[in-house]
Amino acid sequence: CNGRSGPKVDIWSLGIILAELILGRFLWPHLKVTQILRKSLALLHCDGSIFERLARETDRLSVFQEIPENVKDFIDTCLVTDSKKRPTATKLLQHNLFDNNFLKDKLVSTLSPSEQRWHDNPLSERPFKELYYLWQLAGGDIQAELKKQGLIRNKPPILSLPNLVLLEGTSFGHNRDQTTLLDLRVVPLPLDTLVQRLAHVPATVFYPLTETKSEILKTEDLSDTAALPLVIRERDTEYQFRRVVLFDRLLKGCPLKKSAVLKEAHKDIPPLLRGEIWAVILDVRDDIAIDQYSLIDKETITATDRQIEVDIPRCHQYNELLSSREGHRKLKRVLKAWVVSHPQYVYWQGLDSLCAPFLFLNFNCEAKAYACLSEFIPRYLHNFFLKDNSAVIREYLIKFSHLITFHDPVLANHLREISFIPELFAIPWFLTMFSHVFPLHKIFHLWDKLLLGDGSFPLYVGLAILQQLRDTLLSSGFNECILLFSDLPEVYIEDCVNDSIDILQYTT
């Protein structure tokens, strides 16, 4: 690999993992990193089978001798020390090992009783990301588990600083904190609570039938949980499990299952799959998005770079992911890609806030975030990003004023009397679809419904916000209203969304 990491490194890792699983022993579990490196480098001088050498070091030679030759050959093929001679994944798939089920049977036979019980549980078939999400909902705390194992220790940072550092780098004072060093210990997360929470769930829930009225749909329609507030539903382990399993099946059937996805999305969208569901609603396909995004120049300096760099640090700065260095880098790349690929538009302040929800949900796939943003803007912000967007915004605000007058003439007259017109407070609302004024968790709930409606729905959201603040607005003058909207008070987003839908249905 010419000194660089690449796919061949993963082949070596596969060989080590299989060796540990089949031998039933961890390699060098109690050694420090430097000692493990020396052990690994010593394998370079091994003339025979590396797999056999590892078996001897772990005192599992008797197990090694019972392993079929094709399995030994497969693992030794993965553990070729010369990366140039080490096969690719495609080449490995042609190995005769895959002609029989020995590997699966052997791995199962090495499981402990508790591991065997987990292996027999249908939950073990679910993806790791889904299991971790459900584990957290069931009360799992990764920080607490790491603290139990001593991998995280609370210590004031000032106590980890040296008292004196010489020019050549020698430090005196506090010893280096060992928790800052690489630790290869594996910490198993206890799944007992999660298993107990879902123990009564019937097997039909794990394998929903989307072409017929399945057990999962019957249960959800009759469930008391479905009638609870959205915030509670999102924290209910069983309810989220049922929703995730159902949506997972529907998403795998897209685009043919898009109508079913839309139908279920009207009920609610599970946070775990929100990014994928939004992409389906916006007709974004991963393969096409990646191809298009890769062709866009995101590195050449443009006239908008300076404004983007000024706006990004202020964009959802309370969010750890988006406010990180990598978050800033990705956000800048996606924004530059959008500006470059849409020459008919310009960068307006607020585009960063508009992009933030998509990047957060697709942090590991910039292309998907870009594609979602590119599909979202024409649907809900048509021509809002023209160089001269004054006519478009003026028309939108006039419609908003008419809507206020139609539904609440008393409030409309009061705002008109004190000259508090929508131009003074509503432009950031509509230009960013409220992403500039609400935190991300509220934007997610709002956009879940926004994406299922048309471009007029934000007008009804704006009216619902005013009605939540109605009493305060009616008792306030111009200056008080300016102060009120400069730092928007708490808005109950679920009530706001429900009121918006009610107003929309009443109006139409």
XYZ file of C-alpha atoms in Angstrom:
508
model
C 0.000 0.000 0.000
C 3.077 2.248 -0.315
C 2.944 3.152 3.361
C -0.675 4.278 3.130
C -3.798 2.749 4.571
C -6.198 1.208 2.085
C -8.640 -1.660 1.468
C -5.850 -4.227 1.888
C -5.616 -3.201 5.557
C -9.235 -4.277 6.008
C -8.384 -7.694 4.561
C -5.694 -8.111 7.234
C -8.186 -7.028 9.907
C -10.677 -9.598 8.606
C -8.070 -12.325 9.006
C -7.290 -11.294 12.587
C -10.979 -11.119 13.510
C -11.710 -14.550 12.063
C -8.659 -16.022 13.801
C -9.854 -14.684 17.169
C -13.415 -15.905 16.634
C -12.486 -19.404 15.505
C -9.755 -19.873 18.108
C -12.027 -18.429 20.777
C -9.252 -16.194 22.159
C -8.393 -12.511 21.958
C -4.877 -11.821 20.718
C -2.630 -10.160 23.274
C -5.507 -8.729 25.371
C -3.320 -7.483 28.225
C -0.481 -5.921 26.234
C 0.078 -2.223 25.715
C -0.128 -0.650 22.269
C 3.648 -0.550 21.821
C 3.896 -4.231 22.734
C 1.115 -5.137 20.303
C 2.944 -3.261 17.549
C 6.110 -5.237 18.259
C 4.143 -8.489 18.178
C 2.568 -7.516 14.843
C 5.924 -6.523 13.319
C 7.398 -9.833 14.444
C 4.934 -11.585 12.140
C 6.855 -10.125 9.185
C 9.594 -12.692 9.882
C 7.206 -15.659 10.062
C 8.113 -18.157 7.347
C 5.180 -20.517 7.862
C 1.493 -20.102 8.627
C 0.726 -16.931 10.580
C -2.589 -18.440 11.636
C -0.785 -21.432 13.150
C 1.658 -19.138 14.938
C -1.227 -17.190 16.448
C -2.828 -20.463 17.543
C 0.380 -21.491 19.316
C 0.707 -18.096 21.039
C -2.861 -18.343 22.357
C -2.404 -21.985 23.398
C -5.122 -23.107 20.968
C -3.097 -25.395 18.732
C -5.493 -28.296 19.365
C -8.372 -26.179 18.051
C -6.282 -25.122 15.058
C -5.559 -28.713 14.110
C -9.273 -29.508 13.876
C -9.999 -26.671 11.474
C -10.544 -27.693 7.814
C -7.714 -26.844 5.441
C -9.750 -24.477 3.301
C -10.547 -22.350 6.384
C -6.864 -22.265 7.376
C -5.958 -21.291 3.832
C -8.558 -18.510 3.754
C -7.309 -16.921 6.984
C -3.648 -17.275 5.976
C -4.537 -15.643 2.656
C -5.935 -12.656 4.570
C -2.804 -12.538 6.745
C -0.249 -12.253 3.943
C 2.251 -9.697 5.261
C 3.071 -8.238 1.834
C 0.090 -6.025 0.997
C 0.832 -6.273 -2.741
C 0.320 -10.047 -2.585
C -2.674 -9.822 -0.255
C -5.933 -10.429 -2.217
C -8.752 -7.966 -2.685
C -12.237 -8.544 -1.278
C -13.474 -9.529 -4.742
C -10.739 -12.139 -5.016
C -11.505 -13.510 -1.548
C -15.142 -14.073 -2.472
C -13.949 -16.594 -5.060
C -12.332 -18.749 -2.349
C -13.768 -22.246 -1.996
C -14.518 -21.529 1.667
C -17.817 -20.032 0.597
C -18.913 -23.346 -0.896
C -19.931 -24.699 2.529
C -21.345 -23.542 5.882
C -18.392 -24.524 8.076
C -17.476 -20.964 8.981
C -20.965 -20.083 10.209
C -21.321 -23.334 12.145
C -17.877 -22.984 13.714
C -18.480 -19.408 14.831
C -21.810 -20.353 16.413
C -20.237 -23.304 18.231
C -17.742 -21.021 19.986
C -20.447 -18.816 21.523
C -20.959 -18.706 25.280
C -24.459 -19.502 26.664
C -25.358 -15.795 26.923
C -24.025 -15.160 23.420
C -26.005 -18.141 22.150
C -29.213 -16.712 23.653
C -28.536 -13.410 21.919
C -27.787 -15.234 18.671
C -31.213 -16.911 18.857
C -32.986 -13.614 19.577
C -34.473 -11.971 16.446
C -33.092 -8.657 17.689
C -29.618 -9.899 16.754
C -30.622 -9.573 13.093
C -31.191 -5.827 13.380
C -28.451 -3.388 12.253
C -25.975 -2.132 14.855
C -27.065 1.475 14.370
C -30.655 0.521 15.132
C -29.698 -1.559 18.179
C -27.616 1.269 19.622
C -30.481 3.710 19.106
C -32.946 1.399 20.852
C -30.410 0.622 23.585
C -30.201 4.339 24.388
C -34.003 4.650 24.452
C -34.107 1.724 26.889
C -31.877 3.662 29.301
C -28.427 2.851 27.974
C -25.711 5.413 28.737
C -22.449 5.000 26.853
C -20.635 7.513 29.067
C -21.639 5.616 32.204
C -20.485 2.294 30.726
C -17.096 3.717 29.779
C -16.713 5.230 33.255
C -17.393 1.824 34.825
C -14.473 0.400 32.855
C -12.203 3.303 33.794
C -11.963 4.570 30.223
C -13.397 7.948 31.231
C -12.230 9.681 34.372
C -13.416 13.042 35.544
C -10.398 15.230 36.116
C -10.073 19.013 35.960
C -8.041 19.923 32.839
C -5.747 22.149 34.893
C -4.486 19.086 36.754
C -3.291 17.462 33.544
C -0.998 20.343 32.550
C 2.759 20.059 33.227
C 4.371 22.486 35.633
C 7.321 23.112 33.336
C 8.148 22.375 29.677
C 11.710 22.799 28.381
C 12.513 23.938 24.832
C 13.483 20.427 23.759
C 10.061 19.136 24.887
C 10.865 17.609 28.277
C 8.033 18.226 30.734
C 8.055 18.194 34.530
C 5.175 17.971 36.945
C 2.025 15.964 36.371
C 2.350 12.627 34.647
C 0.619 12.246 31.327
C -3.017 11.266 31.784
C -3.327 7.664 30.584
C -6.982 8.213 29.598
C -5.804 10.415 26.713
C -3.899 7.500 25.159
C -5.244 4.858 22.806
C -6.948 2.046 24.703
C -7.853 -1.094 22.766
C -10.130 -2.547 25.400
C -13.553 -3.635 24.112
C -16.461 -2.657 26.347
C -19.552 -4.857 25.801
C -22.799 -2.969 26.281
C -25.422 -4.769 28.407
C -28.527 -5.484 26.332
C -30.593 -7.110 29.076
C -32.868 -4.107 29.584
C -33.523 -3.735 25.862
C -34.269 -7.437 25.475
C -36.690 -7.311 28.412
C -38.450 -4.241 27.006
C -39.098 -6.025 23.713
C -39.529 -9.585 25.048
C -43.325 -9.535 24.603
C -43.211 -8.210 21.029
C -44.542 -10.918 18.663
C -42.332 -12.272 15.898
C -44.631 -10.787 13.252
C -43.452 -7.316 14.274
C -39.898 -8.184 13.246
C -41.047 -9.131 9.744
C -43.940 -6.806 8.792
C -45.979 -7.602 5.681
C -46.307 -4.339 3.772
C -48.690 -5.683 1.146
C -51.368 -6.682 3.638
C -52.750 -5.573 6.989
C -50.011 -6.991 9.162
C -49.892 -7.452 12.915
C -47.595 -4.468 13.319
C -50.095 -2.145 11.662
C -52.990 -3.482 13.726
C -51.047 -2.988 16.935
C -50.053 0.550 16.078
C -53.561 1.602 15.117
C -54.922 0.334 18.438
C -51.976 1.310 20.581
C -52.441 3.878 23.340
C -48.915 5.106 22.647
C -49.878 6.384 19.183
C -52.212 8.917 20.816
C -49.523 10.321 23.116
C -47.599 13.544 22.349
C -44.842 13.195 19.770
C -42.059 13.867 22.281
C -43.203 10.911 24.378
C -43.594 8.642 21.350
C -40.029 9.398 20.303
C -38.782 8.197 23.695
C -40.859 5.019 23.861
C -38.633 2.031 23.082
C -41.282 -0.364 21.806
C -43.126 2.241 19.755
C -39.909 3.392 18.073
C -38.897 -0.207 17.437
C -42.169 -0.902 15.645
C -41.904 2.272 13.585
C -38.264 1.704 12.672
C -38.857 -1.896 11.580
C -41.822 -0.882 9.441
C -40.071 2.076 7.810
C -36.941 0.016 7.245
C -38.993 -2.496 5.244
C -40.741 0.268 3.282
C -37.522 2.145 2.512
C -35.980 -1.004 1.076
C -38.905 -1.164 -1.345
C -38.558 2.408 -2.598
C -39.291 3.983 -5.001
C -42.177 1.503 -5.461
C -43.123 1.949 -1.797
C -42.954 5.755 -1.741
C -46.733 6.136 -1.368
C -46.658 3.844 1.690
C -43.741 5.840 3.145
C -45.729 9.070 2.708
C -48.779 7.525 4.351
C -46.808 6.407 7.402
C -44.876 9.688 7.547
C -48.152 11.536 8.095
C -48.370 9.730 11.457
C -44.796 10.468 12.538
C -41.220 9.883 11.438
C -38.782 7.928 13.650
C -35.698 10.079 14.362
C -33.316 7.241 13.479
C -34.507 7.111 9.859
C -35.470 10.756 9.378
C -32.658 11.494 6.916
C -33.532 8.509 4.708
C -37.266 9.250 4.834
C -36.761 12.910 3.933
C -34.624 11.837 0.992
C -37.426 9.575 -0.288
C -39.998 12.356 0.097
C -37.720 14.704 -1.869
C -37.055 12.056 -4.551
C -33.330 11.923 -3.792
C -31.429 8.808 -4.840
C -28.065 8.133 -3.214
C -26.268 6.885 -6.321
C -27.333 9.816 -8.505
C -26.619 12.334 -5.726
C -23.079 11.022 -5.227
C -22.335 11.098 -8.949
C -23.606 14.668 -9.349
C -21.895 15.981 -6.228
C -18.529 14.497 -7.200
C -18.538 16.519 -10.433
C -19.006 19.891 -8.714
C -15.989 22.084 -8.020
C -16.053 22.762 -4.291
C -12.474 23.987 -3.891
C -12.009 26.950 -6.230
C -12.320 30.290 -4.434
C -15.531 32.166 -5.262
C -16.941 35.595 -4.451
C -19.297 34.164 -1.829
C -16.620 32.346 0.184
C -16.050 35.228 2.562
C -19.739 35.559 3.465
C -20.079 31.800 3.889
C -17.086 31.726 6.249
C -18.636 34.539 8.314
C -22.042 32.848 8.555
C -20.999 29.261 9.287
C -19.633 29.770 12.859
C -22.974 31.331 13.829
C -25.046 28.519 12.317
C -26.588 26.375 15.097
C -23.473 26.944 17.191
C -25.061 25.154 20.160
C -24.986 21.866 18.223
C -21.787 19.896 18.869
C -21.743 18.239 15.459
C -22.398 21.296 13.304
C -20.169 23.548 15.405
C -17.222 21.167 15.144
C -14.322 21.804 12.816
C -15.453 18.993 10.532
C -19.007 20.310 10.639
C -17.822 23.733 9.471
C -15.763 22.165 6.684
C -18.634 20.038 5.405
C -21.156 22.873 5.631
C -18.889 25.131 3.600
C -18.419 22.459 0.921
C -22.154 21.801 0.567
C -22.968 25.528 0.399
C -20.245 26.160 -2.185
C -21.501 23.213 -4.231
C -25.022 24.605 -4.239
C -23.923 28.112 -5.235
C -21.661 26.806 -8.020
C -24.284 24.432 -9.421
C -27.081 27.021 -9.379
C -25.667 30.057 -11.220
C -29.152 31.554 -11.603
C -29.231 32.097 -7.829
C -27.010 33.905 -5.329
C -25.986 33.210 -1.754
C -28.270 34.964 0.719
C -27.687 34.958 4.459
C -29.819 32.176 5.886
C -28.877 29.556 3.309
C -26.493 28.094 5.898
C -29.383 27.639 8.359
C -31.444 26.060 5.595
C -28.667 23.588 4.835
C -27.957 22.686 8.481
C -30.800 20.155 9.065
C -29.897 18.217 5.925
C -26.205 18.114 6.810
C -26.914 17.027 10.380
C -29.051 14.115 9.174
C -26.566 13.144 6.446
C -23.303 14.096 8.120
C -21.440 11.167 6.593
C -22.801 11.816 3.098
C -22.331 15.389 1.915
C -23.737 14.439 -1.470
C -27.078 13.449 0.027
C -27.260 16.644 2.087
C -26.550 18.670 -1.058
C -29.148 16.763 -3.090
C -31.827 17.255 -0.412
C -31.094 20.986 -0.246
C -31.215 21.239 -4.040
C -34.632 19.537 -4.139
C -36.008 21.413 -1.135
C -35.396 24.973 -2.334
C -37.369 24.815 -5.638
C -40.328 23.237 -3.845
C -40.633 25.613 -0.913
C -38.474 28.650 -1.749
C -38.999 29.098 -5.477
C -36.991 32.134 -6.673
C -36.275 33.236 -3.089
C -32.545 33.161 -3.871
C -32.618 35.324 -6.998
C -30.219 38.254 -6.961
C -33.250 40.532 -6.842
C -35.760 38.637 -4.739
C -37.671 41.676 -3.493
C -40.752 41.041 -5.660
C -40.937 37.382 -4.622
C -40.629 38.155 -0.915
C -43.094 41.074 -1.176
C -45.706 38.800 -2.780
C -45.162 36.150 -0.109
C -45.530 38.674 2.727
C -48.694 40.133 1.192
C -50.224 36.648 1.200
C -49.152 36.275 4.824
C -50.801 39.586 5.755
C -54.027 38.571 4.025
C -53.996 35.261 5.872
C -53.607 37.013 9.245
C -56.464 39.386 8.390
C -58.726 36.531 7.293
C -58.200 34.360 10.370
C -57.561 36.961 13.083
C -58.758 40.462 12.085
C -58.342 41.778 15.635
C -54.649 40.872 15.723
C -54.157 42.107 12.154
C -55.681 45.502 12.973
C -53.563 45.853 16.099
C -50.318 45.069 14.278
C -51.288 47.511 11.528
C -52.090 50.258 14.052
C -48.670 49.997 15.705
C -46.976 49.662 12.268
C -45.548 46.257 13.128
C -45.669 44.810 9.621
C -44.476 41.313 8.555
C -41.437 42.833 6.786
C -40.006 43.538 10.251
C -40.083 39.967 11.560
C -41.232 37.371 9.028
C -38.545 37.504 6.308
C -36.042 35.323 8.277
C -38.894 32.916 9.020
C -39.759 32.215 5.414
C -36.307 32.646 3.858
C -34.958 29.868 6.102
C -38.214 27.939 6.667
C -37.866 28.829 10.375
C -34.483 27.078 10.685
C -32.889 30.389 11.688
C -35.241 30.970 14.634
C -35.792 27.441 16.010
C -33.278 24.861 17.318
C -32.750 21.712 15.295
C -35.006 19.410 17.330
C -37.948 21.733 16.673
C -37.047 22.132 13.006
C -37.113 18.356 12.588
C -40.677 18.115 13.892
C -41.772 21.120 11.833
C -40.171 19.954 8.591
C -41.566 16.431 9.048
C -44.943 17.979 8.225
C -43.662 20.725 5.941
C -42.190 18.171 3.529
C -45.588 16.494 3.234
C -47.277 19.736 2.206
C -46.841 22.375 -0.490
C -45.119 25.745 -0.605
C -47.988 27.511 1.173
C -47.699 25.545 4.422
C -45.045 27.899 5.949
C -47.602 30.718 5.820
C -49.889 28.754 8.122
C -46.964 27.929 10.416
C -46.231 31.654 10.703
C -49.855 32.366 11.590
C -49.837 29.577 14.204
C -46.772 31.170 15.840
C -48.524 34.535 16.006
C -51.578 32.944 17.570
C -49.443 31.314 20.276
C -48.080 34.795 21.064
C -51.421 36.529 20.490
C -52.112 37.734 24.030
C -48.627 39.180 24.381
C -48.809 40.887 20.970
C -52.206 42.463 21.655
C -50.923 44.022 24.881
C -47.657 45.284 23.350
C -46.635 48.351 21.415
C -44.182 48.638 18.548
C -41.025 48.627 20.678
C -42.206 45.711 22.797
C -42.996 43.666 19.681
C -39.558 44.378 18.241
C -37.958 43.126 21.471
C -40.252 40.110 21.549
C -39.222 38.922 18.078
C -35.555 39.770 18.505
C -35.419 36.825 20.909
C -38.422 34.653 20.125
C -39.965 33.184 23.308
C -40.713 29.516 23.772
C -42.980 28.158 21.041
C -44.605 24.760 21.545
C -43.738 23.272 18.201
C -46.134 20.301 18.254
C -49.073 22.595 19.032
C -47.803 24.974 16.364
C -47.694 22.222 13.723
C -51.131 20.876 14.660
C -52.622 24.385 14.623
C -51.027 25.012 11.225
C -52.682 21.900 9.796
C -56.057 22.883 11.291
C -55.818 26.406 9.843
C -54.804 25.027 6.446
C -57.750 22.619 6.367
C -60.151 25.380 7.456
C -58.839 27.769 4.810
C -58.934 25.329 1.909
